[in-house]
Tab-separated table of C-alpha atoms in Angstrom:
chain	number	residue	atom	x	y	z
A	977	MET	CA	8.788	-21.935	-6.062
A	978	ARG	CA	12.384	-20.833	-5.932
A	979	PHE	CA	13.786	-17.399	-5.194
A	980	ILE	CA	16.377	-15.249	-6.890
A	981	VAL	CA	17.380	-12.236	-4.819
A	982	PHE	CA	18.573	-9.087	-6.562
A	983	GLU	CA	20.819	-7.521	-3.918
A	984	THR	CA	23.386	-5.266	-5.579
A	985	PRO	CA	22.435	-1.935	-7.162
A	986	GLU	CA	23.421	-3.377	-10.551
A	987	GLU	CA	21.217	-6.468	-10.119
A	988	LYS	CA	18.295	-4.310	-8.999
A	989	ALA	CA	18.722	-1.924	-11.931
A	990	GLN	CA	18.838	-4.849	-14.390
A	991	GLY	CA	15.898	-6.771	-12.863
A	992	LEU	CA	13.993	-8.761	-15.489
A	993	GLN	CA	15.274	-6.703	-18.407
A	994	HIS	CA	16.663	-8.626	-21.375
A	995	MET	CA	15.807	-12.073	-19.957
A	996	PRO	CA	14.763	-14.393	-22.815
A	997	TRP	CA	11.749	-15.451	-20.672
A	998	ILE	CA	10.526	-15.213	-17.098
A	999	ASP	CA	10.837	-18.576	-15.373
A	1000	ASP	CA	7.403	-19.726	-14.220
A	1001	GLN	CA	8.738	-21.337	-11.034
A	1002	THR	CA	10.781	-18.370	-9.805
A	1003	ALA	CA	10.009	-15.320	-7.672
A	1004	TYR	CA	12.512	-12.514	-8.124
A	1005	LEU	CA	13.010	-10.557	-4.895
A	1006	PHE	CA	14.084	-6.959	-4.535
A	1007	PRO	CA	14.893	-6.424	-0.841
A	1008	ASP	CA	15.265	-2.893	0.501
A	1009	THR	CA	12.552	-1.504	-1.774
A	1010	TYR	CA	10.980	1.566	-0.227
A	1011	GLY	CA	7.882	3.644	-0.858
A	1012	GLY	CA	8.337	5.802	-3.916
A	1013	ALA	CA	10.741	3.443	-5.723
A	1014	VAL	CA	9.838	3.247	-9.412
A	1015	PHE	CA	9.646	-0.009	-11.375
A	1016	HIS	CA	9.175	-0.262	-15.145
A	1017	SER	CA	8.636	-2.904	-17.812
A	1018	GLN	CA	11.012	-1.533	-20.435
A	1019	ASN	CA	13.112	-4.255	-22.094
A	1020	VAL	CA	11.061	-7.049	-20.480
A	1021	ARG	CA	9.711	-9.506	-23.042
A	1022	GLU	CA	6.437	-10.536	-21.409
A	1023	PRO	CA	3.881	-9.371	-18.820
A	1024	PHE	CA	4.804	-9.881	-15.190
A	1025	ASP	CA	3.379	-9.326	-11.729
A	1026	ILE	CA	4.953	-7.159	-9.069
A	1027	ALA	CA	3.876	-7.336	-5.439
A	1028	PHE	CA	4.981	-4.906	-2.743
A	1029	VAL	CA	5.488	-6.232	0.792
A	1030	ASP	CA	5.784	-4.358	4.106
A	1031	GLU	CA	8.095	-5.056	7.061
A	1032	ASP	CA	5.546	-7.448	8.605
A	1033	GLY	CA	5.418	-9.523	5.414
A	1034	ILE	CA	1.973	-8.225	4.425
A	1035	VAL	CA	1.406	-7.756	0.691
A	1036	LEU	CA	0.407	-4.124	0.198
A	1037	ASP	CA	-0.318	-4.142	-3.526
A	1038	LEU	CA	-0.148	-6.344	-6.615
A	1039	VAL	CA	0.236	-4.890	-10.118
A	1040	ARG	CA	0.299	-6.567	-13.546
A	1041	MET	CA	3.002	-4.940	-15.656
A	1042	GLN	CA	2.482	-4.850	-19.430
A	1043	PRO	CA	5.673	-4.243	-21.408
A	1044	PRO	CA	7.049	-2.117	-22.836
A	1045	ARG	CA	5.740	1.026	-21.116
A	1046	ALA	CA	4.266	0.183	-17.722
A	1047	LEU	CA	5.433	2.149	-14.688
A	1048	VAL	CA	4.543	1.639	-11.050
A	1049	GLN	CA	5.663	3.286	-7.842
A	1050	ALA	CA	6.106	1.251	-4.659
A	1051	PRO	CA	3.516	2.252	-2.048
A	1052	GLU	CA	4.552	3.810	1.247
A	1053	GLY	CA	5.476	1.124	3.769
A	1054	SER	CA	7.097	-1.160	1.193
A	1055	VAL	CA	10.345	-2.903	2.139
A	1056	MET	CA	10.449	-5.536	-0.627
A	1057	ALA	CA	9.189	-6.063	-4.165
A	1058	VAL	CA	8.462	-9.495	-5.643
A	1059	GLU	CA	8.307	-10.028	-9.406
A	1060	THR	CA	6.937	-13.179	-11.049
A	1061	LYS	CA	5.660	-14.372	-14.397
A	1062	ALA	CA	2.182	-12.897	-14.940
A	1063	GLY	CA	-0.421	-14.836	-12.945
A	1064	ARG	CA	2.004	-16.599	-10.609
A	1065	CYS	CA	1.483	-14.239	-7.663
A	1066	ALA	CA	-2.207	-15.161	-7.558
A	1067	MET	CA	-1.400	-18.835	-8.067
A	1068	TRP	CA	1.001	-18.761	-5.098
A	1069	GLY	CA	-1.279	-16.669	-2.864
A	1070	ILE	CA	0.852	-13.520	-3.050
A	1071	LEU	CA	-2.179	-11.237	-2.921
A	1072	PRO	CA	-2.954	-7.945	-1.157
A	1073	GLY	CA	-3.470	-8.588	2.545
A	1074	ALA	CA	-1.733	-11.980	2.489
A	1075	THR	CA	1.504	-12.710	4.338
A	1076	PHE	CA	4.641	-13.340	2.272
A	1077	ALA	CA	7.928	-13.892	4.112
A	1078	PRO	CA	10.434	-15.828	1.983
A	1079	LEU	CA	13.606	-14.558	3.647
């Protein structure tokens, strides 16, 4: 697994939108994601998973996003979001209650 970190406001706003495909070996990280932040699947070409992680690295929630109209709000306590090709979070053990600390 490799990581791509979306750090700038522009990178975070763009996210997975308009990518020709979601790489199946990559986790896309959104640091500084806080409870209440809204994520959507508009302009994303395929389903993807989004996991929300707290400051201790514990996965709080995992959601499968179905384009083009899925919306999810980060749960309270979130400090990072992780997006992957659909099914990869489970494959890599990024599941609610598990520890995930890539940075």
